[in-house]
Short mmCIF file of C-alpha atoms in Angstrom, two decimals:
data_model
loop_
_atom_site.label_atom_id
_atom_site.label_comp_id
_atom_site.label_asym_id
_atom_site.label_seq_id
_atom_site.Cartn_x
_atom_site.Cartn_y
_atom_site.Cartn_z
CA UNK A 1083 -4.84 7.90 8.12
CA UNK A 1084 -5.31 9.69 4.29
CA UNK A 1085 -7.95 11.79 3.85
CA UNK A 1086 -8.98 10.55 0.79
CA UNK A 1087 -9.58 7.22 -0.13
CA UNK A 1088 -7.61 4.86 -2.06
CA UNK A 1089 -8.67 4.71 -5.52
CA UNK A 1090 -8.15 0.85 -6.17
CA UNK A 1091 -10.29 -2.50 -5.88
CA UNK A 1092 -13.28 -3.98 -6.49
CA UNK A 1093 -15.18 -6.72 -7.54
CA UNK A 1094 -13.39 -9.08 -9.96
CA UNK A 1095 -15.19 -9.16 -13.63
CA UNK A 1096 -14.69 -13.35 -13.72
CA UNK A 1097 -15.93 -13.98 -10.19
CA UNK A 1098 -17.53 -17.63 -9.63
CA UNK A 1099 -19.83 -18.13 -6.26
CA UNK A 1100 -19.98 -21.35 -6.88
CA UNK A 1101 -15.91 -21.61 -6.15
CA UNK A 1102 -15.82 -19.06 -3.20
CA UNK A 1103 -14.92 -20.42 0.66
CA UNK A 1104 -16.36 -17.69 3.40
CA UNK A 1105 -14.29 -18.06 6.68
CA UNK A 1106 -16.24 -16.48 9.51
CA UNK A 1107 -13.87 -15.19 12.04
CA UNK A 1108 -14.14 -13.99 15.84
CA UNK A 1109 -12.26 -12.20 18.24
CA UNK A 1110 -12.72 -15.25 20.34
CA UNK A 1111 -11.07 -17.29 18.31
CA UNK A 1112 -8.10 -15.24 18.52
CA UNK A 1113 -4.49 -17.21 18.44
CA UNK A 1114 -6.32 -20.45 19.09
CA UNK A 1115 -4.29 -22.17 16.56
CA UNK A 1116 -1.16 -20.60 17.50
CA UNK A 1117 0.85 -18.62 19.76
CA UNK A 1118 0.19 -15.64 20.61
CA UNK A 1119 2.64 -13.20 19.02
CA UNK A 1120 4.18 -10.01 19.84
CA UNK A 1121 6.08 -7.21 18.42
CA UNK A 1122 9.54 -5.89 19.51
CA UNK A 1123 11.23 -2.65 17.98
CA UNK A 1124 14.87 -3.97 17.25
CA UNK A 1125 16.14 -1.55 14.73
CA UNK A 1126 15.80 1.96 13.45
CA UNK A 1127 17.07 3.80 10.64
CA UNK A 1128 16.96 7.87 10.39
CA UNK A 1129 18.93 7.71 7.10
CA UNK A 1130 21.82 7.45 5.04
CA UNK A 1131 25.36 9.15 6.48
CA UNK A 1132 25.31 12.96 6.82
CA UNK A 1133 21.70 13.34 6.08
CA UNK A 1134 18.33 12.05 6.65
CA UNK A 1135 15.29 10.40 4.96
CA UNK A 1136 12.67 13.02 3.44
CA UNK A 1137 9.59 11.00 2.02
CA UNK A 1138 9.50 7.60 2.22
CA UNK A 1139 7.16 5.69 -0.03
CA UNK A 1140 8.50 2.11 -0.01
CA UNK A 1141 10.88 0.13 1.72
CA UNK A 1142 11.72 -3.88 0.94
CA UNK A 1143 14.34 -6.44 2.36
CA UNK A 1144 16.08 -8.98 0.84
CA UNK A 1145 17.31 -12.70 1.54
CA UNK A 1146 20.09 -10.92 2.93
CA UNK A 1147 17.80 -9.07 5.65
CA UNK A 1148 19.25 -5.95 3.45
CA UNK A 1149 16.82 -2.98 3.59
CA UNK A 1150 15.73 -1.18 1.15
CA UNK A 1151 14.26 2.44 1.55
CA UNK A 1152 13.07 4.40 -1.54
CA UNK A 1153 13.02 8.28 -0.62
CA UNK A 1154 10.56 10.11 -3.47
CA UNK A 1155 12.25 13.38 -2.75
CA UNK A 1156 15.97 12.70 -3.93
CA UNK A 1157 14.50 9.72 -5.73
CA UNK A 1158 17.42 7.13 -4.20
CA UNK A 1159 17.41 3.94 -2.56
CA UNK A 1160 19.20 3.52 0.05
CA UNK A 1161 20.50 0.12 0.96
CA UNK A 1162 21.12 -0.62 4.73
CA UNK A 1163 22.59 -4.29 5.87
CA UNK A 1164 20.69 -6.27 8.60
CA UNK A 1165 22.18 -4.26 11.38
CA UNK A 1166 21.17 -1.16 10.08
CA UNK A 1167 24.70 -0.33 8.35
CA UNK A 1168 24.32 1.76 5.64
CA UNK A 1169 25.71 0.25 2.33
CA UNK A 1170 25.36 2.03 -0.62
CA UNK A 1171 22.45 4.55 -2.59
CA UNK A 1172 21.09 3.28 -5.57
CA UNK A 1173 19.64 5.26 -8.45
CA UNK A 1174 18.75 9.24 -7.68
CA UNK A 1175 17.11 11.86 -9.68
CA UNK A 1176 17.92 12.15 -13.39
CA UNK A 1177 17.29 10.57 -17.04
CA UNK A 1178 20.36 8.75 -16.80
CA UNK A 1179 21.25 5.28 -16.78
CA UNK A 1180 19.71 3.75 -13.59
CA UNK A 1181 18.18 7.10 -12.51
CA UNK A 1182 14.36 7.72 -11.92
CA UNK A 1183 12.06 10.57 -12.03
CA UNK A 1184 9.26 9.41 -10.49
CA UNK A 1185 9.78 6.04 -8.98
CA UNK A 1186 8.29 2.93 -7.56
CA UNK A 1187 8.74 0.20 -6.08
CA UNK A 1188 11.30 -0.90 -5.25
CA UNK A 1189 10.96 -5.11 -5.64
CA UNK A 1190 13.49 -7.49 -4.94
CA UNK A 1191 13.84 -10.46 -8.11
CA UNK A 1192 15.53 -14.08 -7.71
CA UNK A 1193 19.29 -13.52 -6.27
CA UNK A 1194 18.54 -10.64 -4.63
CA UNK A 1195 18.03 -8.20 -7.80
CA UNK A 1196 16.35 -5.27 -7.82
CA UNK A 1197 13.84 -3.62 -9.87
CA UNK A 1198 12.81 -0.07 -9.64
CA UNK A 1199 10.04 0.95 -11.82
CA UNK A 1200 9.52 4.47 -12.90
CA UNK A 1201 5.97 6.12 -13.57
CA UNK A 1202 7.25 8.79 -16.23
CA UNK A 1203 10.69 7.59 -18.00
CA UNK A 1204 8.75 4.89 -18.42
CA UNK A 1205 10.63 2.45 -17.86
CA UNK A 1206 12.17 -0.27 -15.35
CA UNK A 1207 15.67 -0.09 -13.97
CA UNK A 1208 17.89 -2.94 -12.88
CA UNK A 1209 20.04 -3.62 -10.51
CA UNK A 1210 22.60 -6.41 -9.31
CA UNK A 1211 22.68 -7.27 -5.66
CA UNK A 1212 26.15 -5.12 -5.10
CA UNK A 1213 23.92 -2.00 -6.39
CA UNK A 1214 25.44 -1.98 -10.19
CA UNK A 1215 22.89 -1.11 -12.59
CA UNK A 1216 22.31 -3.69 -15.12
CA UNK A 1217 20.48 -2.84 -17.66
CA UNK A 1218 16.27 -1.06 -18.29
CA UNK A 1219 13.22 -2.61 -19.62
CA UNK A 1220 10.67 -0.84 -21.19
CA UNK A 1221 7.43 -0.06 -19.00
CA UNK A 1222 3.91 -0.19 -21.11
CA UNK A 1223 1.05 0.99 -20.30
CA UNK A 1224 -0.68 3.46 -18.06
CA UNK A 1225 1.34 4.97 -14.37
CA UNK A 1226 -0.36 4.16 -11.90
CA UNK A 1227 -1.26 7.56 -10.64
CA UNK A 1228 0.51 7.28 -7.60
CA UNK A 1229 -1.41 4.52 -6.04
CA UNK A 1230 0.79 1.07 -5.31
CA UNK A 1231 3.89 2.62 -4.98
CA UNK A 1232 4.70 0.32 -2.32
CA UNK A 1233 2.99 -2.95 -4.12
CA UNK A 1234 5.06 -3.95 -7.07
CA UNK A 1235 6.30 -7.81 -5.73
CA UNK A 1236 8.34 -10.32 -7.56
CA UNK A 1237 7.43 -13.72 -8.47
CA UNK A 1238 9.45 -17.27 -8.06
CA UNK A 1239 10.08 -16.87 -11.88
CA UNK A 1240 11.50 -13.68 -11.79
CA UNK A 1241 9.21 -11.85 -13.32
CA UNK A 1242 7.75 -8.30 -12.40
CA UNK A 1243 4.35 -7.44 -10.90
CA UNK A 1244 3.03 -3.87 -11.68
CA UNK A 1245 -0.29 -2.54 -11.86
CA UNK A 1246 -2.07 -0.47 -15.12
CA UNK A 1247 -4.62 1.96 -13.99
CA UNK A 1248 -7.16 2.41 -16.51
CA UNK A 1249 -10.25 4.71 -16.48
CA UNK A 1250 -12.78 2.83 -18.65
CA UNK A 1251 -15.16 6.34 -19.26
CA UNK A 1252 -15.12 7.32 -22.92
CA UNK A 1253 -14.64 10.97 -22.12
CA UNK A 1254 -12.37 12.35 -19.32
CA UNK A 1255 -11.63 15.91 -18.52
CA UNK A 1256 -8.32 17.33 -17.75
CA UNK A 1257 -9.32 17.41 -14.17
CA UNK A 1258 -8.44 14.19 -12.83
CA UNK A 1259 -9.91 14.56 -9.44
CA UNK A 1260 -13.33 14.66 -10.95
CA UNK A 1261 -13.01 10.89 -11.93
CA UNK A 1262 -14.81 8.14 -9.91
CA UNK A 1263 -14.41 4.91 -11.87
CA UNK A 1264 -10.72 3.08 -12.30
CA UNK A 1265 -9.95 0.29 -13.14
CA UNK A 1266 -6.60 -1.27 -11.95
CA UNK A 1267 -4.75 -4.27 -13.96
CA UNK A 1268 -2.02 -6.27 -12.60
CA UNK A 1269 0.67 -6.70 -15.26
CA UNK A 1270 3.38 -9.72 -15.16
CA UNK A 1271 6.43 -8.31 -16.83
CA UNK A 1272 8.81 -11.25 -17.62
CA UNK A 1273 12.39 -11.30 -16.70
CA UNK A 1274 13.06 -10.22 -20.55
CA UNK A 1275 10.72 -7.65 -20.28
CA UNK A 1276 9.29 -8.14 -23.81
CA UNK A 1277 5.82 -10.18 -22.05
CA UNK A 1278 3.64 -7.57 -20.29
CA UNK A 1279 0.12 -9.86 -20.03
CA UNK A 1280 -2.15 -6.95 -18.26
CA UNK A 1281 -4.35 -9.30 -15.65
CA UNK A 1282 -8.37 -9.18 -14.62
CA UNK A 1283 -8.91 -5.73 -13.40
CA UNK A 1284 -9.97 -4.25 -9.81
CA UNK A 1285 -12.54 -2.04 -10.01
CA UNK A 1286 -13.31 0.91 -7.90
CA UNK A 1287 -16.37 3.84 -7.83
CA UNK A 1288 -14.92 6.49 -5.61
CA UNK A 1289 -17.74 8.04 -2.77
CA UNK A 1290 -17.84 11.70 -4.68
CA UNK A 1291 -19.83 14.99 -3.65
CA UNK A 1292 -20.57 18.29 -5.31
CA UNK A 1293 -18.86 20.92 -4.47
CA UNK A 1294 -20.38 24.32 -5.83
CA UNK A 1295 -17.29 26.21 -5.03
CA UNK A 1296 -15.40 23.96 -7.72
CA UNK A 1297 -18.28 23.47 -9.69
CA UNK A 1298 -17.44 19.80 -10.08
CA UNK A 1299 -17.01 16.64 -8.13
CA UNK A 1300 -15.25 15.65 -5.86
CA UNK A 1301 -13.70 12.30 -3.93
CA UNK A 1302 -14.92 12.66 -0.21
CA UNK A 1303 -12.98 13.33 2.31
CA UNK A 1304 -12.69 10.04 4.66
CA UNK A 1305 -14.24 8.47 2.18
CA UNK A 1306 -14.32 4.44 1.90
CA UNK A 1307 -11.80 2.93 -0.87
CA UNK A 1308 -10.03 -0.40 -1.45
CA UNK A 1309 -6.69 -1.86 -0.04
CA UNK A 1310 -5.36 -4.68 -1.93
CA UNK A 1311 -2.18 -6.75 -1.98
CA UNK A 1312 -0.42 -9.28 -4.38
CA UNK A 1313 -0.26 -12.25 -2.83
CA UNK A 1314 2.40 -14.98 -3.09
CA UNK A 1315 0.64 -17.84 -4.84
CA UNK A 1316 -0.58 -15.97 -8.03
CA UNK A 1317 -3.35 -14.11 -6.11
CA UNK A 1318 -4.56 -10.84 -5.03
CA UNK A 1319 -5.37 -9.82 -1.54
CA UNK A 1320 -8.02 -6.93 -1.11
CA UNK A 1321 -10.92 -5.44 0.92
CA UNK A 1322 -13.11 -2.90 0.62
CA UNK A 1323 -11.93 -0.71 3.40
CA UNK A 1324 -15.81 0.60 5.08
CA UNK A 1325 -16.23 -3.41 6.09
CA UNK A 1326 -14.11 -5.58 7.56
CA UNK A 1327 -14.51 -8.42 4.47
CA UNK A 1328 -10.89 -9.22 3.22
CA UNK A 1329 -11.16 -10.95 -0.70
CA UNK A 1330 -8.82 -13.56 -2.14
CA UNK A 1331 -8.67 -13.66 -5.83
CA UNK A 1332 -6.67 -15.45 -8.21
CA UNK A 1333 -4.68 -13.58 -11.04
CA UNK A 1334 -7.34 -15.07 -13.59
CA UNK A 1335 -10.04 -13.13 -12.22
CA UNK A 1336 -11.57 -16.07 -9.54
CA UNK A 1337 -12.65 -14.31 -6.06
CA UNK A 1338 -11.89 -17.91 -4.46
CA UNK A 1339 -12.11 -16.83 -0.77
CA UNK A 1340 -13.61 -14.43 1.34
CA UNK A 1341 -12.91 -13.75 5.44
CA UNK A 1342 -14.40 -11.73 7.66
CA UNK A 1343 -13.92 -10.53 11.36
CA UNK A 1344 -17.18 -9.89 13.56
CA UNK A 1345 -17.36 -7.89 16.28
CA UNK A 1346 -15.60 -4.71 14.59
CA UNK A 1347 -17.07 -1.19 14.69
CA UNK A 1348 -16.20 1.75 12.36
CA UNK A 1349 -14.64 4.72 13.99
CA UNK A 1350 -16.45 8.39 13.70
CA UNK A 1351 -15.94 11.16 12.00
CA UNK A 1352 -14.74 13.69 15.09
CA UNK A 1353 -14.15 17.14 15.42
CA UNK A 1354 -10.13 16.10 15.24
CA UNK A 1355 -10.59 14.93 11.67
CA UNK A 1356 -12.46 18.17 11.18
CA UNK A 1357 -9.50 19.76 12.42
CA UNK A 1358 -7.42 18.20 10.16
CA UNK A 1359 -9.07 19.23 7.14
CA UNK A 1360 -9.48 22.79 8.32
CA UNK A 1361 -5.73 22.59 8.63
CA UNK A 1362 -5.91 21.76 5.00
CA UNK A 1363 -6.81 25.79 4.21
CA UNK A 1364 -4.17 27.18 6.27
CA UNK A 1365 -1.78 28.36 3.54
CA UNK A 1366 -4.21 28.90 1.12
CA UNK A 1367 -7.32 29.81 2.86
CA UNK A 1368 -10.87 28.96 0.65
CA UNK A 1369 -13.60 29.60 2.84
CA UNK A 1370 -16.48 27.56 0.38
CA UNK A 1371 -14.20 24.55 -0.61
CA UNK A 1372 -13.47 24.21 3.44
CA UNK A 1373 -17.04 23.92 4.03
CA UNK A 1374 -17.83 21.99 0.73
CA UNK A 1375 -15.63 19.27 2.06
CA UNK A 1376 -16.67 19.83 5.80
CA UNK A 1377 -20.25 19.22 4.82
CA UNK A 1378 -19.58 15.96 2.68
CA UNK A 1379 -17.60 14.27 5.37
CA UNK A 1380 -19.15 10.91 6.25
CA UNK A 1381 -20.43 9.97 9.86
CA UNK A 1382 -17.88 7.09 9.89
CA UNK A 1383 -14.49 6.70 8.75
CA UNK A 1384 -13.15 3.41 6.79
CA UNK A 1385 -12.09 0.17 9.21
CA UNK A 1386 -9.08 -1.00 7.40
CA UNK A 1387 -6.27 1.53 6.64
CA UNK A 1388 -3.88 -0.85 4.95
CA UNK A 1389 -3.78 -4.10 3.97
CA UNK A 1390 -0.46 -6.11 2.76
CA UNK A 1391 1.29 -9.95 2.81
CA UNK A 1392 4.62 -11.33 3.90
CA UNK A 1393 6.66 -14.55 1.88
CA UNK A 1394 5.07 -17.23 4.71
CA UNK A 1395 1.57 -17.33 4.44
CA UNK A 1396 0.06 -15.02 6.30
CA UNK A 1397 -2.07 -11.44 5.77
CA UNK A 1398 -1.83 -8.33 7.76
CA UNK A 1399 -4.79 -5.70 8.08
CA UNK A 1400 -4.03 -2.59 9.92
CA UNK A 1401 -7.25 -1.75 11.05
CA UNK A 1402 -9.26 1.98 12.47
CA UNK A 1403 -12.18 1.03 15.08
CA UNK A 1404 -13.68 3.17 17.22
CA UNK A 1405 -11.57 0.85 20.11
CA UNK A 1406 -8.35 1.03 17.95
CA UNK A 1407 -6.41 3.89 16.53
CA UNK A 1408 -4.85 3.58 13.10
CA UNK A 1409 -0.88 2.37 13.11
CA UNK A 1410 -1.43 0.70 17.02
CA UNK A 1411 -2.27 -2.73 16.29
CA UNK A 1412 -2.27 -5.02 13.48
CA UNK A 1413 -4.08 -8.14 12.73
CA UNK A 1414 -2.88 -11.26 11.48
CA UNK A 1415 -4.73 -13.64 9.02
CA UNK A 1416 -3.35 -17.41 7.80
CA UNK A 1417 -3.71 -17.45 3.91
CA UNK A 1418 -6.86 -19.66 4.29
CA UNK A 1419 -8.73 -16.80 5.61
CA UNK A 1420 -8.19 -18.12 9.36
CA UNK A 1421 -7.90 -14.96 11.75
CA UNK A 1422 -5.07 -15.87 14.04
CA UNK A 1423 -5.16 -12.51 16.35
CA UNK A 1424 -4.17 -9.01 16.65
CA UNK A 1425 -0.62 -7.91 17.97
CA UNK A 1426 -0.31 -4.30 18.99
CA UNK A 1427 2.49 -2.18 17.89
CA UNK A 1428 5.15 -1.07 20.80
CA UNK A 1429 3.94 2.43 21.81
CA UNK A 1430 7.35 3.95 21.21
CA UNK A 1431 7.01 3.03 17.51
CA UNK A 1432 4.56 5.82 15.06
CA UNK A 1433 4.19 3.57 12.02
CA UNK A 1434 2.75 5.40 8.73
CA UNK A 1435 0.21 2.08 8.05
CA UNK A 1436 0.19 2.24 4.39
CA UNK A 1437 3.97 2.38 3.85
CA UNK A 1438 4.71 -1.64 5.10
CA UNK A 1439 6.69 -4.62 4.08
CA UNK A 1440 6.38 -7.90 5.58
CA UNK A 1441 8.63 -10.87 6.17
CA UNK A 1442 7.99 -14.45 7.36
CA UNK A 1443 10.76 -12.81 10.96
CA UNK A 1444 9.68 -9.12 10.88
CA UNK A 1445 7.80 -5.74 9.31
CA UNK A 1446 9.16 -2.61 8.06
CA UNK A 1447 7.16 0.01 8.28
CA UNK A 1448 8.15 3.81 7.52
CA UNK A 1449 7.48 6.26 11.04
CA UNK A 1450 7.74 9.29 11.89
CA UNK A 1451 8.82 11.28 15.89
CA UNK A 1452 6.96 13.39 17.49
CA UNK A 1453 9.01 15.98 15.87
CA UNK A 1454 7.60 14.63 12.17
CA UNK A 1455 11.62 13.53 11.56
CA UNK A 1456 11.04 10.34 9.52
CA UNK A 1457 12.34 6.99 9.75
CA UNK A 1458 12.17 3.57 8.89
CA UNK A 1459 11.67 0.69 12.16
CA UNK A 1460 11.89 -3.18 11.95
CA UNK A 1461 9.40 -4.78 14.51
CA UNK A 1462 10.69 -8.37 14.73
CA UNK A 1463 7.81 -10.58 15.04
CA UNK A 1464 8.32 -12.90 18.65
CA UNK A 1465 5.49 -15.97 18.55
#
């Protein structure tokens, strides 16, 4: 899982009690509505022809059950069909025409367009479903400091779902680490581009620590954050990731729903994740900011490691319990806050949690071997 925590979500600023539905979920009530389901490895992709995939931050599918992997090193998309046939690369590094320096996304629009939004052009780049680019729109606003890189979604309407980040202090240094308060705006960009209504915020206070060998703050280490997830009926999925409590909230601001799962216990802080952030120092070996962070690490680490949506209804949480490692099992959740079970995840698969896309047949999820050569697998979902 990350070391640090992510720096999104909240509580929404128009919240009404009086409208909210709590769902109280067990284990035991586990795929008593439905089927139990399981899921089955059926493809893998190590990359376009001649080469291989770097960094993956997002990857999307289409109605086509085309794939779509966006590699933040060469800053290309690369478009597979269904069988894992690699069709074209879309985009790459550059200030050109349909190039990106820094990009996001990517989203699929109505007839199987694609948007790919770009953090420091700014702007967004289109493309028609045979990979010509079509034309840019001009992004407003705030990046979104690399958070959500794998959350900008379509709507029905065709218009574009980004997030601002904003950090509502008056005064903020240069070092943006030391920051602990954000505050993170969906924006609907319409087709046109020239409507960019920034939404009701999520808000977020980071866990920070002093660390005298900085002589600032700093975001701990295993530290609790918020996932969160646009939804597909003008709502927001999220959950503050140190309790299993998942939040529905419409775009307006409404927290409308709220489920939890009982039963669930945090995992520890072990000497392996003290490992890993000694391994941290290696190259560059600092003594006091090792043991600043060393000291400030929490007794327990966050539950829920990702949280995301498919087209059909229903909400995925990959969770972190002290019975469950992160990336081996994932639970499933109707959109009415009903928990319908966990499936585990084939052990031949090692899926990177936070980099996910969901379908109503199958996830992607970016993975790595045991070798750290990355990939991209499709679990087909079998209920």
């Amino acid at each position: 899982m990350a070391l640090w925590g992510v720096l999104v979500g909240g509580a929404a600023p128009h919240d009404t009690a009086a409208a909210q539905i709590v769902v109280e979920n067990s284990f035991e009530s586990a795929w008593a509505t439905t089927t139990a389901w399981t899921l089955e490895e059926d493809l893998r992709i190590w990359g376009p022809p001649g080469g291989y995939l770097s960094m993956i931050v997002a990857v999307a599918a289409d109605s086509r059950d085309h794939i779509y992997i966006l590699d933040y090193v060469t800053q290309e998309i690369y478009v597979f069909d269904s069988g894992g046939g690699f069709l074209r690369t879309v985009g790459g590094q550059g200030d050109g025409p349909g190039e990106f320096r820094d990009a996001l996304g990517p989203a699929i629009g109505p007839g199987d367009t694609l948007w790919g939004a770009d953090q420091r052009a700014p702007r967004y780049s289109i493309f028609a479903p045979d990979g010509r680019f079509v034309g840019t729109r001009t992004r407003r606003g705030a990046p979104s400091g690399g958070t959500g890189t794998e959350r900008c979604t379509m709507t029905p309407d065709g218009s574009y779902m980004d997030w601002w980040t904003r950090y509502p202090k008056e005064e903020i240094s240069g070092d943006m680490s030391d920051i602990d308060l954000l505050h993170f705006h969906p924006l609907r960009v319409s087709p046109d581009g020239e409507n960019q209504d920034t939404l009701p915020y999520l808000e977020f206070t980071q866990q920070m620590a002093e660390m005298p060998s900085q002589g600032a703050r700093r975001p701990v280490l295993f530290g609790p954050g918020l996932e969160y997830a646009l939804g597909c009926n003008d709502d927001v999925w999220f959950a503050h990731s140190g309790e299993y409590r998942l939040y529905r909230r419409s775009l307006e601001g409404d927290t409308t729903r709220i489920a939890t799962l009982d039963g669930v216990t945090p995992p520890a802080v072990d000497e392996a994740d003290r490992d890993e952030v000694r391994a941290l120092f290696e190259r560059r070996p600092n003594p006091a900011m090792m043991n600043d962070y060393l000291r400030t690490l929490p007794d327990k680490k966050p539950i829920i490691v990702n949280l995301f949506v498919d087209g059909a209804g229903h909400v995925f949480v990959v969770p972190e319990t002290s019975r469950v490692d992160a990336g081996t099992a994932i639970d499933v959740f109707r959109e009415d806050g009903v928990f319908l079970g966990r499936v585990a995840v084939p052990e031949a698969v090692n899926i990177n949690p936070s980099r996910a896309y969901a379908t109503g047949d199958y996830i992607l999820f970016a993975g790595e071997d045991d070798a750290g050569t990355p990939y991209v697998t499709r679990l087909r979902i079998h209920r």
